PDB file of C-alpha atoms in Angstrom:
ATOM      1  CA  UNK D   1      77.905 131.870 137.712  1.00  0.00           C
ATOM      2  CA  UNK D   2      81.616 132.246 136.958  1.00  0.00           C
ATOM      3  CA  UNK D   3      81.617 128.194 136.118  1.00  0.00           C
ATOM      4  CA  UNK D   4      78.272 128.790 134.145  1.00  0.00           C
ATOM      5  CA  UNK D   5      79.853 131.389 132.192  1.00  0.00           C
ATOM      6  CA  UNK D   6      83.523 130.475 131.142  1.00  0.00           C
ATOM      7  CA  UNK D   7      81.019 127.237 130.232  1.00  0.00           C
ATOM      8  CA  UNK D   8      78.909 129.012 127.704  1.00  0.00           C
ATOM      9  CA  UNK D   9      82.008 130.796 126.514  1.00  0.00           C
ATOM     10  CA  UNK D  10      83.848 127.520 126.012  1.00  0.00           C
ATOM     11  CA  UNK D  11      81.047 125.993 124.072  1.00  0.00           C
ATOM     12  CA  UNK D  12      80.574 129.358 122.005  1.00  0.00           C
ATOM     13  CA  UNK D  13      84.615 128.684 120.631  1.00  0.00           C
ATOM     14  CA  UNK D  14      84.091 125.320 119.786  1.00  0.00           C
ATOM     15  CA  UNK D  15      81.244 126.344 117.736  1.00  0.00           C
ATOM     16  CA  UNK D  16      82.879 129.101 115.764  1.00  0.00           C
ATOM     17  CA  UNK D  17      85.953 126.232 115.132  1.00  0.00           C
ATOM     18  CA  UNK D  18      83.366 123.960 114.238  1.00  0.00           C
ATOM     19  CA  UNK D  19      82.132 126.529 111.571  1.00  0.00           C
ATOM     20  CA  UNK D  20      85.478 127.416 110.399  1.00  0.00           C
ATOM     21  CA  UNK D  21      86.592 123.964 109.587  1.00  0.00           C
ATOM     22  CA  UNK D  22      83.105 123.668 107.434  1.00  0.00           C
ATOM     23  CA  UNK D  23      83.160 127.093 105.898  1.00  0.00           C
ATOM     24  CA  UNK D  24      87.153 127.413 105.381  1.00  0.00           C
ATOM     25  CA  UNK D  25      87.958 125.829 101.743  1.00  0.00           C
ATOM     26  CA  UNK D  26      90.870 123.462 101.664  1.00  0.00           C
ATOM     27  CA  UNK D  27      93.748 124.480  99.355  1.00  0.00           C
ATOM     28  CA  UNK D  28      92.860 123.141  95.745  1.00  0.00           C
ATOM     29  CA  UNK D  29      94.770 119.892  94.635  1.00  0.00           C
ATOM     30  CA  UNK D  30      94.207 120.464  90.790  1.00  0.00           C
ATOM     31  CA  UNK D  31      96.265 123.558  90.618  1.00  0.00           C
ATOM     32  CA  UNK D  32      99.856 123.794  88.870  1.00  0.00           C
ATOM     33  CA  UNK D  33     103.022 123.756  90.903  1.00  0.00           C
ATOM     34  CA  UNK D  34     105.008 125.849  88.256  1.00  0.00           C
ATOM     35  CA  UNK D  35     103.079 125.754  84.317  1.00  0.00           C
ATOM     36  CA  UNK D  36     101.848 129.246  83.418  1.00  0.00           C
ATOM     37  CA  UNK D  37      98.565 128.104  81.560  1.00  0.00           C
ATOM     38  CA  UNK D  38      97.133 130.370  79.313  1.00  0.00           C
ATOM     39  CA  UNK D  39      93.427 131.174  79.213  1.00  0.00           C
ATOM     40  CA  UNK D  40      92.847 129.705  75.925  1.00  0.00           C
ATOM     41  CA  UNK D  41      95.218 128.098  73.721  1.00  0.00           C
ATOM     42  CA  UNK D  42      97.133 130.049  71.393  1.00  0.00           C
ATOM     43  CA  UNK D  43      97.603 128.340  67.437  1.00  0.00           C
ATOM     44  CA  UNK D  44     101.372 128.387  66.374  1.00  0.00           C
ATOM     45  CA  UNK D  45     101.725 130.034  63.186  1.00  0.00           C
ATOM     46  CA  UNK D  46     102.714 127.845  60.150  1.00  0.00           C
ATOM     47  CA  UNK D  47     106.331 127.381  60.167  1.00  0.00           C
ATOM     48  CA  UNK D  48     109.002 125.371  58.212  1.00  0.00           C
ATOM     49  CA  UNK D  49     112.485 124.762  60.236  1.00  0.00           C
ATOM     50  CA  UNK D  50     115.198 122.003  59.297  1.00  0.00           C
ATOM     51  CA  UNK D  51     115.809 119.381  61.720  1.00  0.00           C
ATOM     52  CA  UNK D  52     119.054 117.345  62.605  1.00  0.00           C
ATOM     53  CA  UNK D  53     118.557 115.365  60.121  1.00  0.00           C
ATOM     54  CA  UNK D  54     117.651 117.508  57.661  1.00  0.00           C
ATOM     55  CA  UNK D  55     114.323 117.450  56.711  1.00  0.00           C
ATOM     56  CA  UNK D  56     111.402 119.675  56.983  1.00  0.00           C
ATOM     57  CA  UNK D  57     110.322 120.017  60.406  1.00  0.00           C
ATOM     58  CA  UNK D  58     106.522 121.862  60.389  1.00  0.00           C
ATOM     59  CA  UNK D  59     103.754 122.826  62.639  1.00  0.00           C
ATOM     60  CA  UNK D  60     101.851 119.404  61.627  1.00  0.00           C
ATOM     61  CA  UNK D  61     104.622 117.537  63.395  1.00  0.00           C
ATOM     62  CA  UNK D  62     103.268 119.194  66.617  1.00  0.00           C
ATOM     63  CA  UNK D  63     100.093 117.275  66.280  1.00  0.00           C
ATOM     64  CA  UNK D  64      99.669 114.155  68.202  1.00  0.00           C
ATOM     65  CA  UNK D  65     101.639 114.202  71.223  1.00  0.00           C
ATOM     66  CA  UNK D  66     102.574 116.792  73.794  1.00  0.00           C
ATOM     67  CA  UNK D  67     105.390 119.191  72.825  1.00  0.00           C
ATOM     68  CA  UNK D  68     108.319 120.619  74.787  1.00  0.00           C
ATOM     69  CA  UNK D  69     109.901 123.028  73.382  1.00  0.00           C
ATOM     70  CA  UNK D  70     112.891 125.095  74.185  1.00  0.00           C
ATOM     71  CA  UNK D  71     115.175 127.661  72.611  1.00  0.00           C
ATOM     72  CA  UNK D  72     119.116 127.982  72.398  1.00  0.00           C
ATOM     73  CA  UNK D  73     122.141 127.022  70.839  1.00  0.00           C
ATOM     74  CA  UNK D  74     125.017 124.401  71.184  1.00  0.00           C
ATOM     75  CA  UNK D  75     127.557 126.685  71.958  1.00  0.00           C
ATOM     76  CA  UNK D  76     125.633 128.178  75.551  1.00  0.00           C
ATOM     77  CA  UNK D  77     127.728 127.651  78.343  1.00  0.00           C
ATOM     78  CA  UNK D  78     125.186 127.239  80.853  1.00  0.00           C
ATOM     79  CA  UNK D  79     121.495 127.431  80.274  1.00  0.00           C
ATOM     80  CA  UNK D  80     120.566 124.983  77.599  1.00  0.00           C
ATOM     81  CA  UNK D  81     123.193 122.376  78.892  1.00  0.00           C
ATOM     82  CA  UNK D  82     121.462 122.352  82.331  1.00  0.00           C
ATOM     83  CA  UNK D  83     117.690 122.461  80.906  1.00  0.00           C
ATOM     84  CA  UNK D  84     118.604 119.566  78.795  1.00  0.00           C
ATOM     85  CA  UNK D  85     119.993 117.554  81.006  1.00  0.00           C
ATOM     86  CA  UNK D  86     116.910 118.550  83.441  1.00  0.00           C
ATOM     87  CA  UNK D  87     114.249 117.366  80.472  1.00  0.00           C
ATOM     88  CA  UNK D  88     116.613 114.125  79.782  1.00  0.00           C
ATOM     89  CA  UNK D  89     116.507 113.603  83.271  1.00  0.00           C
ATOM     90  CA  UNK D  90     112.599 114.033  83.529  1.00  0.00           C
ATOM     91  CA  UNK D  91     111.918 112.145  80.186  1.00  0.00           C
ATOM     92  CA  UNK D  92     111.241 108.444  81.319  1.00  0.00           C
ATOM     93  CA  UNK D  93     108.765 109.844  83.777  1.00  0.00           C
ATOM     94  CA  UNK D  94     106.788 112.373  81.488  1.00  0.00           C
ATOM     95  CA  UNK D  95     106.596 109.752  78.580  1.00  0.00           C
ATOM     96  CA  UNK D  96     105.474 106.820  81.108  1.00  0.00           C
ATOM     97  CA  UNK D  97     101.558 107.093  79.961  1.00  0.00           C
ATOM     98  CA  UNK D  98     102.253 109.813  77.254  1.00  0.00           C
ATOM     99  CA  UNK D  99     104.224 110.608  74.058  1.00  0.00           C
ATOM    100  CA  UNK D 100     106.101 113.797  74.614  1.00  0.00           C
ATOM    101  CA  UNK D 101     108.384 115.346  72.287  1.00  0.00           C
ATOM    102  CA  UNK D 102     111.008 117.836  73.480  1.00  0.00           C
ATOM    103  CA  UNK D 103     111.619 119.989  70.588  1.00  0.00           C
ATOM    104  CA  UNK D 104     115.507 122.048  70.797  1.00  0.00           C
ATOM    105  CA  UNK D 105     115.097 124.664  68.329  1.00  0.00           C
ATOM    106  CA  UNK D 106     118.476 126.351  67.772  1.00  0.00           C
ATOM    107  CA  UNK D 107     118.586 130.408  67.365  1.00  0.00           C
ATOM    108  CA  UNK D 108     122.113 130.350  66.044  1.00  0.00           C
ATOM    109  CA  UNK D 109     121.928 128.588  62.394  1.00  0.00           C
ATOM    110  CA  UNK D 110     125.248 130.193  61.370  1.00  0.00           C
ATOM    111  CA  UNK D 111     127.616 128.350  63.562  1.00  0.00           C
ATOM    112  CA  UNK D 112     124.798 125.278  64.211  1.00  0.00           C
ATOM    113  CA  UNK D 113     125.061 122.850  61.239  1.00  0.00           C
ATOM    114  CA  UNK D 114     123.348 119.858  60.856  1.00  0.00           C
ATOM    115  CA  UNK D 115     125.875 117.589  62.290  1.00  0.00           C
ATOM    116  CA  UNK D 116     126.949 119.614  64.958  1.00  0.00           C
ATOM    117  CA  UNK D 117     123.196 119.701  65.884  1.00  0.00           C
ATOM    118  CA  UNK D 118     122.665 116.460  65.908  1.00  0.00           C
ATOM    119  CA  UNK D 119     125.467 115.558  67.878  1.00  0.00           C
ATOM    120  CA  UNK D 120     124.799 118.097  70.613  1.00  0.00           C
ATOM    121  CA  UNK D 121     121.108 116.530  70.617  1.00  0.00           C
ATOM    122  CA  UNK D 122     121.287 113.130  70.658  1.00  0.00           C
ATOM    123  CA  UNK D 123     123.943 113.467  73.291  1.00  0.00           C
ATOM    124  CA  UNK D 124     121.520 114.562  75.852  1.00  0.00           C
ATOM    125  CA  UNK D 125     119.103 112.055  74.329  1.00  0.00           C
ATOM    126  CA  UNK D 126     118.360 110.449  71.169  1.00  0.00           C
ATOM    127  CA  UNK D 127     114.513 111.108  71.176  1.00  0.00           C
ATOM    128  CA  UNK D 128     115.098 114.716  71.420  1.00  0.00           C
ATOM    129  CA  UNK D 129     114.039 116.464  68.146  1.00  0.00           C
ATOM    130  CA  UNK D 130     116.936 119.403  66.990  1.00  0.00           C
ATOM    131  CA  UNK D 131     115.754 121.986  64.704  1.00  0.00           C
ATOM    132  CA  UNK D 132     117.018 125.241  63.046  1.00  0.00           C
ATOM    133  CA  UNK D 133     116.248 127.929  60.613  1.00  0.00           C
ATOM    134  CA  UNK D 134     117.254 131.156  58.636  1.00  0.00           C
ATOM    135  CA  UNK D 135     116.676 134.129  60.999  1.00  0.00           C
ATOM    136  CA  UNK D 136     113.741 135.252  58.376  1.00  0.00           C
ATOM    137  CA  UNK D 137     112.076 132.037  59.531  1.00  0.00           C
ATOM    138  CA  UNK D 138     113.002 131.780  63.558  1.00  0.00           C
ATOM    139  CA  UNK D 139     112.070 135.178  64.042  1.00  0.00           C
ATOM    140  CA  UNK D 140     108.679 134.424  63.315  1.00  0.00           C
ATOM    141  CA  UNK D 141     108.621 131.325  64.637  1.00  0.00           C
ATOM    142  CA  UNK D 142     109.651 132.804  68.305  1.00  0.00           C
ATOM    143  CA  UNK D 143     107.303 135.130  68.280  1.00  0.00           C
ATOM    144  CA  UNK D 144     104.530 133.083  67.952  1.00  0.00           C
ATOM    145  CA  UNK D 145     105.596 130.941  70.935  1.00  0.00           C
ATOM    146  CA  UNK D 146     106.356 134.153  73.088  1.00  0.00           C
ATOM    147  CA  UNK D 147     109.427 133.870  73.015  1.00  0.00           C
ATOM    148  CA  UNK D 148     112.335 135.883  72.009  1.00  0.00           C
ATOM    149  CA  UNK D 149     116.199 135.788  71.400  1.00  0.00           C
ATOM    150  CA  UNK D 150     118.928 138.545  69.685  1.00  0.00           C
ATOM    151  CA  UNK D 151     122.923 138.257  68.922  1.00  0.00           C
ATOM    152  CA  UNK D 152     124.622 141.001  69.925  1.00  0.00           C
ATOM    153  CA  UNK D 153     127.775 140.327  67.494  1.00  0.00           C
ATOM    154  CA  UNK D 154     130.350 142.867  66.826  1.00  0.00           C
ATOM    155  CA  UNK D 155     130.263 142.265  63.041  1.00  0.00           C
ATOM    156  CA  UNK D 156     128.812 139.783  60.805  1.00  0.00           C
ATOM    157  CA  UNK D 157     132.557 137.746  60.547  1.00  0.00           C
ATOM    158  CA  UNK D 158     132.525 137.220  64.404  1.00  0.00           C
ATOM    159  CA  UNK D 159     132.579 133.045  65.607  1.00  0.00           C
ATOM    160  CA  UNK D 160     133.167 133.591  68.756  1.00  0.00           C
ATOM    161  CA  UNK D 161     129.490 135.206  70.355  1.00  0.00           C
ATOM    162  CA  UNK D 162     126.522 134.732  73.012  1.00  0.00           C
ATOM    163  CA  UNK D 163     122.683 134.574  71.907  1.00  0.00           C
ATOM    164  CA  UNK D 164     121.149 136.244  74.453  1.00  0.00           C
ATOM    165  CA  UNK D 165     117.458 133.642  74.138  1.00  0.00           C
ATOM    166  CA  UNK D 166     114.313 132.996  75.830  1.00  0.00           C
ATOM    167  CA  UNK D 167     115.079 130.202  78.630  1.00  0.00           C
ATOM    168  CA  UNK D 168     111.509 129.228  79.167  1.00  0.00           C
ATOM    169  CA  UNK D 169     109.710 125.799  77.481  1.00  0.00           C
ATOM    170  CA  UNK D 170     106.916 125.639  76.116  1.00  0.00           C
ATOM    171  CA  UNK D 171     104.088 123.760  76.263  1.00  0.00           C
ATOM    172  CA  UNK D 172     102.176 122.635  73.117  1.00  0.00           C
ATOM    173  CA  UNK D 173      99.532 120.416  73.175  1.00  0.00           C
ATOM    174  CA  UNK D 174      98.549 117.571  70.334  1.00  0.00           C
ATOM    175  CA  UNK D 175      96.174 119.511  68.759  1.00  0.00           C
ATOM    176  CA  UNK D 176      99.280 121.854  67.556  1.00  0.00           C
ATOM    177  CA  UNK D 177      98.625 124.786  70.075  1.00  0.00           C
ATOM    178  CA  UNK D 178     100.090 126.034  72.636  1.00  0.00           C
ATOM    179  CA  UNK D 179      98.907 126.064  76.134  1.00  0.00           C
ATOM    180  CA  UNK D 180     101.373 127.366  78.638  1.00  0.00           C
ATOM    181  CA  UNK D 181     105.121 127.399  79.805  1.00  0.00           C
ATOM    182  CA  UNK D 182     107.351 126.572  82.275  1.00  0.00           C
ATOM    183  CA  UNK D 183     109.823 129.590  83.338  1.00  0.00           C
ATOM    184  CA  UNK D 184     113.239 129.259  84.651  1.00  0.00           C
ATOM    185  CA  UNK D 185     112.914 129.161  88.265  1.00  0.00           C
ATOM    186  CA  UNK D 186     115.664 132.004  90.013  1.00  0.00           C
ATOM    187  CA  UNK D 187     117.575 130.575  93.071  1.00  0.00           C
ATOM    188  CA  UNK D 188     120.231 132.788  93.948  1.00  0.00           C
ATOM    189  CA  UNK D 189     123.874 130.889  93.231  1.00  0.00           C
ATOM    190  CA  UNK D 190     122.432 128.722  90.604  1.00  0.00           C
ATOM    191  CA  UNK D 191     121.846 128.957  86.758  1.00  0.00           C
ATOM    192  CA  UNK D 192     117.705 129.579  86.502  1.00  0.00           C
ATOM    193  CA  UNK D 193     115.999 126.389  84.715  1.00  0.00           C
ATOM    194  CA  UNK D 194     112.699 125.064  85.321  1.00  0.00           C
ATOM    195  CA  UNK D 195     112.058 123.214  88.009  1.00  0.00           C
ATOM    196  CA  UNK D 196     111.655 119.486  87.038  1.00  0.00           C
ATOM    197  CA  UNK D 197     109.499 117.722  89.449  1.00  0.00           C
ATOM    198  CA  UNK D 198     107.230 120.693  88.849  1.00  0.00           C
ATOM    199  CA  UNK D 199     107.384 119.951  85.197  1.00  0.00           C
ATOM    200  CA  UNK D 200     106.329 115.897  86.148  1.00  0.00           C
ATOM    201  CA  UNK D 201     103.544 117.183  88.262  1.00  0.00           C
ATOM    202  CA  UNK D 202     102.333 119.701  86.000  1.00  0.00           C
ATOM    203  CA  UNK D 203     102.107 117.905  83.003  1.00  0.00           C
ATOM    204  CA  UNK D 204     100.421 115.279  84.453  1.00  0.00           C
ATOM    205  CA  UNK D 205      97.611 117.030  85.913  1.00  0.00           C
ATOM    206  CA  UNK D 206      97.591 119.369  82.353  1.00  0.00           C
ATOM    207  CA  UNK D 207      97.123 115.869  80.497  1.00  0.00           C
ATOM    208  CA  UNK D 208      94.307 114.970  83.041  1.00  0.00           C
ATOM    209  CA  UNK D 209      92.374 117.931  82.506  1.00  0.00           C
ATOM    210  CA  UNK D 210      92.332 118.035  78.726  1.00  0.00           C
ATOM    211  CA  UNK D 211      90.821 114.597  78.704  1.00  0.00           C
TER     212      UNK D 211
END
């Protein structure tokens, strides 16, 4: 009877574990590593910034590729040095099957000229799009991307400051709205940047599902 019964009890857990590997769902494959996707996607208000080379840069150059873009300023000592050289690093992979811009919008247009943009661009790469504004015209501009940046200067005379910026990029898609961004990711000891193999991964799946 003992035999009989540790028996029926065997047989009863193999058939719970049978049900559990049926009923239990697997963890999803489509889901996104790091990109905060939003619901719907937002429109970017019309805007008109100057680029490096100093013409108009608008909301219809948004339209027809995927857009990264990022806020900062040529004189950061850390953030937008290291996210740069993360998207240049990144680049040749995200723009195998796709055309990506990555858009650098600088929030300090009184010490970032048009040259000195440009050079600070194209040094990270030469297909990366520099752009810049009056404060009338960023602050705006920002705000529609949820995003935000201020410059705490002592007086208006002061060269030597921080811009205290947004260090997310965003993610616009080629209709000219945006769909989502990619946060810095916090590890203790280093500067926060988003994570770039999440970026690759994301993307790609965020291009396969808005086919």
């Amino acid at each position: 009877m003992r035999n009989k019964g540790a028996l029926l009890l065997l047989i009863g857990f193999l058939v719970i574990g049978v049900y559990g590997l049926i009923t239990v769902k697997p963890m999803q494959e489509d889901s996104y590593q790091a990109l905060q996707a939003y619901p719907k996607p937002r429109p970017v208000v019309p805007f008109t910034l100057t680029d490096y080379n100093g013409n108009a840069f608008t909301e219809a150059h948004l339209k027809g590729q995927w857009n990264l873009i990022f806020l900062g300023y040529t004189y950061c000592p850390d953030i937008c040095p290291t996210t740069l050289a993360e998207l240049r690093r990144i680049y040749p992979t995200i723009t195998e099957n796709e055309k990506v811009n990555v858009v650098f919008v600088s929030v300090d247009p009184k010490r970032d000229t048009t040259p000195q943009l440009k050079t600070y661009v194209e040094y990270f790469n030469p297909a990366f799009i520099g752009a810049t504004a009056e404060h009338k015209v960023l602050f705006p501009f920002t705000r529609s991307l949820g995003m935000m940046y201020s410059i705490p200067m002592p007086d208006n005379d002061a060269t030597d400051y921080l811009v205290n910026h947004s260090g997310s990029v965003m993610v616009v898609n080629p209709d000219g709205e945006l769909v989502g961004r990619f946060a810095p990711e916090v590890i203790p000891g280093q500067i926060a940047l988003p994570n770039g193999e999440d970026m690759i991964s994301d993307l790609a799946l965020l291009v396969k599902q808005s086919r």
